């Protein structure tokens, strides 16, 4: 059986599917890299933060170090305090920079007391007391490393060969969607926590200000990558399933048309056979017009039987004529001759 030539639509569909799959893998890999940056925020990396509070109107001189402006970096697993060097007339190039002071790495921490480092007003305010809601929000930052782990598993499932459990496209779709939902929850917690810290600084009526850090924007970028990857994979899955349904429907239509064509050919053959049988000339037997010979069926059998029966009757009549004498004398005359 000859193979059917591959159509241009099939090549286009396959190429589009592969390109969307490759783009989705690249986006998931980019999200994984960005989430690693988020996990490496303070206190792992002192310069990276989800939220940064600073005060450019006061200077600290901690003795033996260059004076500078106070800065606090809040990260996933803690925070770090820094004294940014003030390059002014009091700057001493021979002195060492003020060392950073960071909290221990932990899941959940209290961010409010450390705000007094950038705002002396907050140091005497009761607003810096421990708030359980802030601690719960910082504990929810564990969603960042969880999303990192899911993105890594998603990337591995897309690279590994296909398995019977789930094809790479399906595994990539499920993994990217799950990671995107985790990041959505983490992003909501990040914005709520940063908003609460910023409001604390504004309520204290100090010169300290807060700003979103690099880590938060990395979370936003990772979430955007995963959303686009999920959209690409979802569109690819929908398109492949639609093409499969259309192909199956067209194959069924071809089979039905082929069956109808065969049925029409059978009807044509039977009708042509009947017409030929009707047009066949009669034959004569013994100077008389015989029955018309049928082309097929039980009619031909019945005709042959009637013909044989007629021949048998004719043969019987001939044998009867041969056995019967041509003439016979009367019995009385024969008796007189004997006498």
Short mmCIF file of C-alpha atoms in Angstrom, two decimals:
data_model
loop_
_atom_site.label_atom_id
_atom_site.label_comp_id
_atom_site.label_asym_id
_atom_site.label_seq_id
_atom_site.Cartn_x
_atom_site.Cartn_y
_atom_site.Cartn_z
CA UNK A 1 0.00 0.00 0.00
CA UNK A 2 1.52 3.31 -1.07
CA UNK A 3 2.07 5.94 1.54
CA UNK A 4 0.09 9.12 1.22
CA UNK A 5 2.17 12.27 0.69
CA UNK A 6 2.47 14.54 3.71
CA UNK A 7 0.38 17.66 3.22
CA UNK A 8 1.62 21.19 3.78
CA UNK A 9 -0.92 21.70 6.57
CA UNK A 10 0.48 18.71 8.47
CA UNK A 11 4.04 20.05 8.14
CA UNK A 12 2.91 23.50 9.25
CA UNK A 13 1.05 22.08 12.26
CA UNK A 14 4.03 19.98 13.34
CA UNK A 15 6.44 22.91 12.96
CA UNK A 16 4.17 25.26 14.90
CA UNK A 17 3.77 22.67 17.66
CA UNK A 18 7.52 22.20 18.02
CA UNK A 19 8.23 25.94 18.03
CA UNK A 20 5.61 26.56 20.74
CA UNK A 21 7.05 23.69 22.80
CA UNK A 22 10.59 25.08 22.53
CA UNK A 23 9.43 28.60 23.45
CA UNK A 24 7.56 27.22 26.47
CA UNK A 25 10.67 25.36 27.64
CA UNK A 26 12.76 28.54 27.30
CA UNK A 27 10.21 30.55 29.28
CA UNK A 28 10.07 27.95 32.05
CA UNK A 29 13.89 27.94 32.19
CA UNK A 30 13.88 31.75 32.46
CA UNK A 31 11.32 31.58 35.28
CA UNK A 32 13.47 29.02 37.08
CA UNK A 33 16.53 31.30 36.86
CA UNK A 34 14.54 34.30 38.13
CA UNK A 35 13.19 32.32 41.06
CA UNK A 36 16.73 31.35 42.04
CA UNK A 37 17.46 35.08 42.26
CA UNK A 38 14.41 35.50 44.50
CA UNK A 39 15.56 32.70 46.80
CA UNK A 40 19.00 34.32 47.02
CA UNK A 41 17.69 37.58 48.52
CA UNK A 42 18.70 38.76 51.99
CA UNK A 43 20.14 37.35 54.14
CA UNK A 44 21.72 35.06 51.50
CA UNK A 45 22.75 37.99 49.32
CA UNK A 46 22.92 41.28 51.22
CA UNK A 47 22.28 43.45 48.17
CA UNK A 48 19.15 41.66 46.88
CA UNK A 49 15.80 42.32 48.52
CA UNK A 50 12.08 42.04 48.10
CA UNK A 51 11.59 45.35 49.89
CA UNK A 52 14.12 48.03 50.82
CA UNK A 53 13.73 50.74 53.47
CA UNK A 54 16.22 53.61 53.64
CA UNK A 55 16.68 57.06 55.10
CA UNK A 56 18.81 59.56 53.20
CA UNK A 57 18.45 62.30 55.82
CA UNK A 58 20.42 60.80 58.67
CA UNK A 59 23.95 59.39 58.94
CA UNK A 60 25.40 56.73 61.18
CA UNK A 61 28.95 56.61 62.42
CA UNK A 62 29.45 53.36 64.27
CA UNK A 63 32.99 54.14 65.40
CA UNK A 64 35.99 53.26 63.29
CA UNK A 65 33.88 53.03 60.16
CA UNK A 66 32.79 55.51 57.56
CA UNK A 67 29.51 57.12 58.32
CA UNK A 68 26.63 56.57 55.97
CA UNK A 69 22.90 56.31 55.51
CA UNK A 70 20.96 53.41 57.02
CA UNK A 71 19.40 50.81 54.70
CA UNK A 72 17.39 47.66 55.48
CA UNK A 73 16.92 44.86 52.90
CA UNK A 74 14.06 42.41 53.48
CA UNK A 75 14.37 39.06 51.75
CA UNK A 76 12.76 35.64 51.60
CA UNK A 77 14.45 34.13 54.66
CA UNK A 78 15.37 37.24 56.68
CA UNK A 79 16.79 40.77 56.43
CA UNK A 80 20.09 42.66 56.44
CA UNK A 81 20.96 46.16 57.71
CA UNK A 82 23.56 48.24 55.91
CA UNK A 83 25.15 51.64 56.24
CA UNK A 84 25.51 53.07 52.77
CA UNK A 85 28.75 55.02 52.46
CA UNK A 86 28.29 58.77 52.19
CA UNK A 87 30.89 60.13 49.79
CA UNK A 88 31.10 63.57 51.39
CA UNK A 89 33.78 65.66 53.05
CA UNK A 90 33.73 63.31 56.02
CA UNK A 91 34.52 60.26 53.91
CA UNK A 92 37.71 58.52 55.04
CA UNK A 93 39.23 56.34 52.36
CA UNK A 94 41.42 54.54 54.89
CA UNK A 95 38.51 53.44 57.04
CA UNK A 96 36.64 50.20 56.43
CA UNK A 97 33.00 50.18 55.34
CA UNK A 98 30.45 49.40 57.99
CA UNK A 99 29.82 45.64 57.97
CA UNK A 100 26.33 44.35 57.20
CA UNK A 101 24.30 42.85 59.97
CA UNK A 102 21.86 40.14 58.94
CA UNK A 103 19.28 38.03 60.72
CA UNK A 104 19.59 34.24 60.85
CA UNK A 105 18.14 32.35 57.87
CA UNK A 106 14.70 31.10 58.86
CA UNK A 107 11.19 30.54 57.58
CA UNK A 108 9.27 33.52 58.91
CA UNK A 109 10.62 36.49 60.85
CA UNK A 110 9.41 39.70 62.48
CA UNK A 111 10.11 42.64 60.12
CA UNK A 112 8.76 45.50 62.22
CA UNK A 113 11.40 46.02 64.95
CA UNK A 114 14.21 46.41 62.43
CA UNK A 115 12.43 49.37 60.83
CA UNK A 116 13.63 51.48 63.73
CA UNK A 117 17.13 51.25 62.19
CA UNK A 118 16.09 53.60 59.40
CA UNK A 119 13.64 55.67 61.45
CA UNK A 120 14.47 56.92 64.96
CA UNK A 121 10.80 57.87 65.36
CA UNK A 122 9.78 54.27 64.99
CA UNK A 123 12.25 53.29 67.71
CA UNK A 124 10.05 55.03 70.33
CA UNK A 125 6.75 54.13 68.72
CA UNK A 126 4.52 51.28 69.79
CA UNK A 127 3.77 50.57 66.13
CA UNK A 128 6.90 48.46 65.94
CA UNK A 129 5.47 45.82 68.25
CA UNK A 130 5.19 42.30 66.98
CA UNK A 131 2.25 41.67 64.67
CA UNK A 132 1.24 38.03 64.04
CA UNK A 133 -0.05 38.93 60.59
CA UNK A 134 3.36 40.13 59.46
CA UNK A 135 4.98 36.97 60.77
CA UNK A 136 2.45 34.86 58.89
CA UNK A 137 3.16 36.82 55.72
CA UNK A 138 6.90 36.30 56.04
CA UNK A 139 6.27 32.61 56.68
CA UNK A 140 4.26 32.48 53.44
CA UNK A 141 7.42 33.53 51.56
CA UNK A 142 8.28 29.82 51.60
CA UNK A 143 6.17 29.71 48.44
CA UNK A 144 9.15 31.13 46.55
CA UNK A 145 11.40 28.08 46.99
CA UNK A 146 8.40 25.81 46.43
CA UNK A 147 7.74 27.49 43.11
CA UNK A 148 11.44 27.15 42.28
CA UNK A 149 11.27 23.40 42.90
CA UNK A 150 8.15 23.00 40.78
CA UNK A 151 9.68 24.97 37.91
CA UNK A 152 12.76 22.75 38.06
CA UNK A 153 10.63 19.58 37.91
CA UNK A 154 8.64 21.08 35.04
CA UNK A 155 11.83 21.80 33.14
CA UNK A 156 13.14 18.27 33.71
CA UNK A 157 9.85 16.69 32.59
CA UNK A 158 9.97 18.73 29.37
CA UNK A 159 13.54 17.64 28.57
CA UNK A 160 13.27 13.94 29.45
CA UNK A 161 12.05 11.42 26.81
CA UNK A 162 8.31 10.72 26.60
CA UNK A 163 6.86 8.34 29.18
CA UNK A 164 3.68 6.31 29.29
CA UNK A 165 2.47 8.26 32.30
CA UNK A 166 2.37 11.67 30.62
CA UNK A 167 3.79 13.10 27.38
CA UNK A 168 6.30 15.97 27.70
CA UNK A 169 3.77 18.51 26.43
CA UNK A 170 1.17 17.51 29.03
CA UNK A 171 3.75 17.39 31.84
CA UNK A 172 5.06 20.81 30.82
CA UNK A 173 1.54 22.25 30.73
CA UNK A 174 0.59 20.86 34.15
CA UNK A 175 3.93 21.89 35.70
CA UNK A 176 3.88 25.44 34.34
CA UNK A 177 0.27 25.92 35.40
CA UNK A 178 0.99 24.64 38.93
CA UNK A 179 4.09 26.83 39.25
CA UNK A 180 2.18 29.86 37.98
CA UNK A 181 -0.53 29.35 40.61
CA UNK A 182 2.09 29.04 43.36
CA UNK A 183 3.79 32.22 42.17
CA UNK A 184 0.47 34.02 42.05
CA UNK A 185 -0.10 33.23 45.72
CA UNK A 186 3.50 34.18 46.57
CA UNK A 187 3.19 37.44 44.65
CA UNK A 188 0.03 38.35 46.55
CA UNK A 189 1.81 37.76 49.87
CA UNK A 190 4.79 39.82 48.71
CA UNK A 191 2.72 42.84 47.78
CA UNK A 192 0.66 42.67 50.96
CA UNK A 193 3.81 42.46 53.13
CA UNK A 194 5.61 45.27 51.30
CA UNK A 195 2.49 47.42 51.42
CA UNK A 196 2.18 46.96 55.18
CA UNK A 197 5.84 47.89 55.73
CA UNK A 198 5.52 50.96 53.53
CA UNK A 199 2.43 52.12 55.41
CA UNK A 200 4.30 51.75 58.73
CA UNK A 201 7.01 54.07 57.42
CA UNK A 202 4.48 56.60 56.16
CA UNK A 203 2.50 56.59 59.41
CA UNK A 204 5.64 57.34 61.41
CA UNK A 205 6.02 60.65 59.55
CA UNK A 206 9.73 60.27 59.07
CA UNK A 207 12.12 60.77 56.18
CA UNK A 208 12.46 57.01 55.73
CA UNK A 209 11.04 55.64 52.52
CA UNK A 210 10.39 52.17 51.20
CA UNK A 211 10.69 50.75 47.70
CA UNK A 212 10.20 47.45 45.97
CA UNK A 213 13.41 45.55 45.53
CA UNK A 214 14.94 43.48 42.72
CA UNK A 215 13.58 40.27 44.16
CA UNK A 216 9.96 41.37 43.89
CA UNK A 217 10.33 42.38 40.26
CA UNK A 218 12.03 39.04 39.60
CA UNK A 219 8.92 37.31 40.97
CA UNK A 220 6.74 39.40 38.65
CA UNK A 221 8.93 38.54 35.64
CA UNK A 222 8.92 34.82 36.52
CA UNK A 223 5.15 34.86 36.86
CA UNK A 224 4.81 36.55 33.46
CA UNK A 225 7.07 33.93 31.86
CA UNK A 226 5.03 31.10 33.32
CA UNK A 227 1.74 32.67 32.24
CA UNK A 228 2.97 33.02 28.65
CA UNK A 229 4.36 29.46 28.69
CA UNK A 230 1.07 28.10 30.02
CA UNK A 231 -0.87 30.03 27.36
CA UNK A 232 1.39 28.67 24.60
CA UNK A 233 1.10 25.10 25.84
CA UNK A 234 -2.65 25.38 26.36
CA UNK A 235 -3.11 26.74 22.83
CA UNK A 236 -0.86 24.00 21.47
CA UNK A 237 -2.80 21.28 23.32
CA UNK A 238 -6.14 22.69 22.11
CA UNK A 239 -4.89 22.95 18.52
CA UNK A 240 -3.52 19.39 18.48
CA UNK A 241 -6.75 17.98 19.89
CA UNK A 242 -8.79 19.98 17.39
CA UNK A 243 -6.65 18.75 14.50
CA UNK A 244 -7.00 15.19 15.78
CA UNK A 245 -10.78 15.47 15.91
CA UNK A 246 -10.90 16.97 12.42
CA UNK A 247 -8.60 14.26 11.05
CA UNK A 248 -10.66 11.52 12.68
CA UNK A 249 -13.87 13.00 11.27
CA UNK A 250 -12.36 13.26 7.78
CA UNK A 251 -11.14 9.65 7.95
CA UNK A 252 -14.61 8.46 8.96
CA UNK A 253 -16.09 10.47 6.09
CA UNK A 254 -13.64 8.90 3.64
CA UNK A 255 -14.52 5.39 4.88
CA UNK A 256 -18.24 6.10 4.52
CA UNK A 257 -17.77 7.50 1.02
CA UNK A 258 -15.70 4.47 0.04
CA UNK A 259 -18.38 2.09 1.33
CA UNK A 260 -21.09 3.99 -0.54
CA UNK A 261 -18.97 3.85 -3.71
CA UNK A 262 -18.58 0.09 -3.38
CA UNK A 263 -22.30 -0.33 -2.82
CA UNK A 264 -23.05 1.75 -5.92
CA UNK A 265 -20.65 -0.38 -7.97
CA UNK A 266 -22.39 -3.59 -6.75
CA UNK A 267 -25.79 -2.22 -7.71
CA UNK A 268 -24.46 -1.25 -11.15
CA UNK A 269 -23.04 -4.77 -11.72
CA UNK A 270 -26.32 -6.44 -10.73
CA UNK A 271 -28.39 -4.15 -12.93
CA UNK A 272 -26.10 -4.72 -15.95
CA UNK A 273 -26.32 -8.53 -15.41
CA UNK A 274 -30.12 -8.39 -15.34
CA UNK A 275 -30.20 -6.31 -18.51
CA UNK A 276 -27.92 -8.78 -20.32
CA UNK A 277 -30.09 -11.71 -19.28
CA UNK A 278 -33.22 -9.98 -20.51
CA UNK A 279 -31.57 -9.22 -23.88
CA UNK A 280 -30.44 -12.87 -24.50
CA UNK A 281 -32.20 -14.46 -27.65
CA UNK A 282 -34.40 -17.52 -27.21
CA UNK A 283 -33.23 -20.88 -28.58
CA UNK A 284 -35.23 -23.46 -30.47
CA UNK A 285 -35.51 -27.17 -29.67
CA UNK A 286 -37.25 -29.64 -32.04
CA UNK A 287 -38.56 -26.89 -34.27
CA UNK A 288 -40.32 -25.25 -31.33
CA UNK A 289 -39.42 -22.19 -29.38
CA UNK A 290 -37.89 -23.23 -26.04
CA UNK A 291 -37.55 -21.44 -22.84
CA UNK A 292 -35.19 -18.50 -22.61
CA UNK A 293 -31.97 -19.53 -20.87
CA UNK A 294 -31.31 -17.55 -17.76
CA UNK A 295 -27.81 -16.31 -17.02
CA UNK A 296 -27.71 -17.39 -13.41
CA UNK A 297 -29.84 -18.50 -10.49
CA UNK A 298 -32.32 -21.22 -9.93
CA UNK A 299 -34.12 -20.44 -13.23
CA UNK A 300 -31.28 -22.01 -15.20
CA UNK A 301 -31.43 -25.14 -13.04
CA UNK A 302 -35.16 -25.46 -13.59
CA UNK A 303 -34.69 -25.04 -17.36
CA UNK A 304 -32.05 -27.77 -17.47
CA UNK A 305 -34.28 -30.13 -15.49
CA UNK A 306 -37.22 -29.50 -17.85
CA UNK A 307 -34.98 -30.05 -20.87
CA UNK A 308 -33.66 -33.36 -19.52
CA UNK A 309 -37.19 -34.47 -18.66
CA UNK A 310 -38.30 -33.75 -22.23
CA UNK A 311 -35.42 -35.75 -23.66
CA UNK A 312 -36.29 -38.70 -21.45
CA UNK A 313 -39.90 -38.61 -22.66
CA UNK A 314 -38.80 -38.52 -26.30
CA UNK A 315 -36.45 -41.48 -25.79
CA UNK A 316 -39.24 -43.49 -24.14
CA UNK A 317 -41.61 -42.88 -27.06
CA UNK A 318 -38.97 -44.04 -29.57
CA UNK A 319 -38.34 -47.27 -27.65
CA UNK A 320 -42.10 -47.94 -27.48
CA UNK A 321 -42.44 -47.58 -31.27
CA UNK A 322 -39.58 -50.05 -31.91
CA UNK A 323 -41.03 -52.71 -29.60
CA UNK A 324 -44.56 -52.53 -31.14
CA UNK A 325 -45.00 -54.65 -34.44
CA UNK A 326 -45.94 -52.78 -37.61
CA UNK A 327 -49.04 -54.96 -38.28
CA UNK A 328 -50.78 -58.02 -36.80
CA UNK A 329 -52.99 -60.58 -38.42
CA UNK A 330 -56.19 -61.69 -36.86
CA UNK A 331 -55.89 -64.63 -34.53
CA UNK A 332 -58.50 -66.66 -36.36
CA UNK A 333 -56.58 -66.46 -39.67
CA UNK A 334 -53.43 -67.73 -38.07
CA UNK A 335 -55.27 -70.66 -36.65
CA UNK A 336 -56.72 -71.59 -40.12
CA UNK A 337 -53.26 -71.58 -41.64
CA UNK A 338 -52.01 -74.04 -39.15
CA UNK A 339 -54.80 -76.36 -39.91
#
